[in-house]
Amino acid sequence: MLEQTRNGWSALLTFATRTLGAHLPARFAKLVARFSVARAGTVAVEFGLIAIPFFLIIMATVQTAIVYMAEQELETITEQASRYILTNKGSSYTQTTFANNVVCPQVVALFDCNKLMIDLEDYGTGTSFSDANTSTPKLTFDSNGNVTNQWNYTSGSPGDIMVLRIMYQWPIFLKPFAYNLSNLANGNRLMMATAVFKDEP
């Protein structure tokens, strides 16, 4: 498109120079002739037209990859942490010590451990796995944007069905450009990994 437009203008100016050259001042005619064959700056103009969408595509690809990596890491962390509960080691912890001694050491690089939300529910022995609540909770916030939900930590007893949910608010940075991975009203993405298991006897 740009090449056709440029060629069209070049042909028009060349025609005008040759046709009107005899009636134009020599200096002006030379300027018109030079402009008709000028190519400087066209690459910059063409790059300027595609640079913004190109870099947006790159950033969207990077953001998507990081989100999937983070979700996979959260799944791994939850699976490993659930083994402490499954093998009856969780009874010696509180929610804080479980986070500091079990969960946080498994965080590689993508998460701020202080912002992980941990919820451990005990459904007892009289229920089946299908009765366990594994749905994503609705977060509530105070006026400063801090989460106000109260999370449980009940280590359970041998034979109890347990549900461990670990959640994290992931920031999304491409919302203004119509590529929105957020699922929260504050613009973040709530990631959640869940492990459902029965405590060993």
XYZ file of C-alpha atoms in Angstrom:
201
model
C 0.000 0.000 0.000
C 2.738 2.460 0.997
C 4.853 1.427 -1.974
C 1.967 1.994 -4.402
C 1.211 5.401 -2.891
C 4.876 6.391 -3.008
C 5.204 5.301 -6.637
C 2.040 7.185 -7.542
C 3.299 10.415 -6.049
C 6.679 9.929 -7.686
C 5.101 9.472 -11.115
C 2.828 12.468 -10.625
C 5.653 14.741 -9.535
C 7.884 13.560 -12.364
C 5.114 14.306 -14.862
C 4.527 17.733 -13.329
C 8.232 18.529 -13.404
C 8.602 17.613 -17.056
C 5.367 19.281 -18.151
C 5.688 22.491 -16.167
C 9.431 22.619 -15.976
C 9.675 25.229 -18.696
C 7.313 27.525 -16.818
C 8.814 27.043 -13.325
C 11.877 28.704 -11.881
C 14.883 26.432 -12.295
C 15.568 26.263 -8.567
C 11.978 25.265 -7.732
C 11.966 22.691 -10.521
C 15.080 21.066 -9.040
C 13.456 20.882 -5.600
C 10.369 19.209 -7.045
C 12.531 16.720 -8.935
C 14.511 15.861 -5.793
C 11.315 15.365 -3.769
C 9.875 13.042 -6.396
C 12.714 10.539 -5.947
C 13.243 10.962 -2.192
C 13.174 7.719 -0.182
C 14.676 8.853 3.142
C 12.410 8.289 6.142
C 10.052 5.792 4.540
C 11.458 2.916 6.598
C 10.943 4.900 9.798
C 7.363 5.720 8.821
C 6.574 2.103 7.926
C 8.172 0.844 11.142
C 6.226 3.409 13.147
C 2.971 2.041 11.752
C 3.689 -1.558 12.786
C 5.901 -1.042 15.867
C 3.116 -0.560 18.432
C 1.002 -3.605 17.456
C 4.185 -5.679 17.045
C 5.428 -4.900 20.559
C 1.930 -5.413 21.990
C 1.874 -8.902 20.478
C 5.301 -9.618 21.988
C 4.211 -8.376 25.435
C 0.945 -10.333 25.266
C 2.869 -13.503 24.419
C 5.312 -12.944 27.289
C 2.511 -12.177 29.752
C 0.554 -15.285 28.757
C 3.643 -17.481 29.109
C 4.460 -16.076 32.552
C 0.871 -16.550 33.749
C 0.861 -20.197 32.675
C 4.267 -20.769 34.287
C 3.064 -19.193 37.527
C -0.104 -21.296 37.576
C 1.923 -24.443 37.017
C 4.302 -23.518 39.825
C 1.352 -22.888 42.143
C -0.029 -26.338 41.295
C 3.330 -27.909 42.151
C 3.596 -25.986 45.420
C 0.095 -27.072 46.446
C 0.710 -30.708 45.574
C 3.932 -30.816 47.579
C 2.422 -28.950 50.537
C -0.582 -31.285 50.652
C 1.710 -34.247 51.321
C 2.591 -32.795 54.714
C -1.092 -32.827 55.639
C -1.740 -36.212 54.031
C 1.012 -37.829 56.105
C -0.304 -36.234 59.326
C 2.587 -33.797 59.653
C 0.301 -30.772 59.444
C -1.000 -31.049 63.003
C 2.241 -29.630 64.360
C 1.797 -26.393 62.390
C -0.353 -23.317 62.588
C -1.415 -21.538 59.415
C 1.535 -19.145 59.729
C 4.162 -21.788 60.465
C 2.764 -24.014 57.707
C 3.191 -21.143 55.262
C 6.687 -20.250 56.460
C 8.090 -23.767 56.892
C 6.295 -25.785 54.209
C 4.905 -23.554 51.474
C 7.389 -20.691 51.205
C 10.534 -22.852 50.841
C 9.016 -24.276 47.652
C 8.455 -20.867 46.058
C 11.087 -20.482 43.351
C 10.884 -16.940 42.003
C 7.493 -15.981 40.647
C 5.558 -15.389 43.871
C 5.783 -13.152 46.899
C 5.236 -15.700 49.648
C 3.718 -13.093 51.964
C 0.854 -12.656 49.481
C -0.067 -16.329 49.193
C -3.488 -17.170 50.647
C -3.747 -20.642 52.201
C -7.013 -22.349 53.100
C -7.148 -25.859 54.593
C -10.581 -27.398 55.202
C -11.414 -30.620 57.039
C -14.542 -32.439 55.798
C -14.274 -35.289 58.285
C -14.789 -38.993 57.630
C -18.512 -39.021 56.909
C -18.315 -37.363 53.505
C -17.162 -38.347 50.036
C -14.732 -36.563 47.780
C -17.635 -35.198 45.732
C -18.898 -33.328 48.809
C -15.685 -31.347 49.174
C -15.887 -27.696 48.184
C -13.219 -26.953 45.586
C -14.821 -23.846 44.075
C -12.991 -20.554 43.726
C -13.881 -18.257 46.646
C -15.100 -14.718 46.116
C -12.530 -12.324 47.515
C -13.591 -9.335 49.592
C -11.476 -6.215 50.047
C -11.192 -3.304 52.443
C -10.879 0.344 51.405
C -7.119 -0.102 50.911
C -7.511 -3.071 48.578
C -6.415 -5.668 51.133
C -8.132 -9.062 51.150
C -10.455 -9.433 54.136
C -11.419 -13.109 53.711
C -10.743 -15.325 56.716
C -8.934 -18.527 55.733
C -9.092 -21.766 57.683
C -6.357 -24.092 58.791
C -7.677 -27.375 60.186
C -5.154 -30.186 59.909
C -7.720 -32.947 60.426
C -7.409 -36.488 61.697
C -6.484 -39.801 60.051
C -9.090 -40.781 57.471
C -10.517 -37.263 57.096
C -11.114 -35.805 53.651
C -9.133 -32.597 53.276
C -9.112 -29.729 50.790
C -6.054 -27.498 50.489
C -6.415 -24.350 48.401
C -3.543 -21.956 47.774
C -4.378 -18.675 46.052
C -2.511 -15.672 44.710
C -3.447 -12.356 43.113
C -1.375 -11.982 39.953
C -0.995 -8.461 38.461
C -2.027 -8.013 34.814
C -0.350 -5.214 32.837
C -2.022 -5.254 29.384
C -5.587 -4.405 30.434
C -5.678 -1.019 28.621
C -4.907 -2.745 25.309
C -7.915 -5.104 25.292
C -5.859 -8.151 26.268
C -7.257 -8.789 29.703
C -6.411 -11.937 31.646
C -7.816 -10.567 34.906
C -10.771 -12.164 36.672
C -11.025 -9.802 39.652
C -12.650 -6.386 39.912
C -9.319 -4.809 40.894
C -7.757 -5.898 37.596
C -5.663 -8.752 38.993
C -5.931 -12.432 38.149
C -6.816 -14.810 40.960
C -4.769 -17.981 40.637
C -5.801 -20.989 42.670
C -4.456 -24.506 42.986
C -6.432 -27.181 44.847
C -5.522 -30.540 46.336
C -8.216 -32.947 47.599
C -7.005 -35.936 49.591
C -7.647 -38.196 52.562
C -5.386 -38.142 55.597
C -3.452 -41.356 55.986
C -4.357 -43.555 58.980
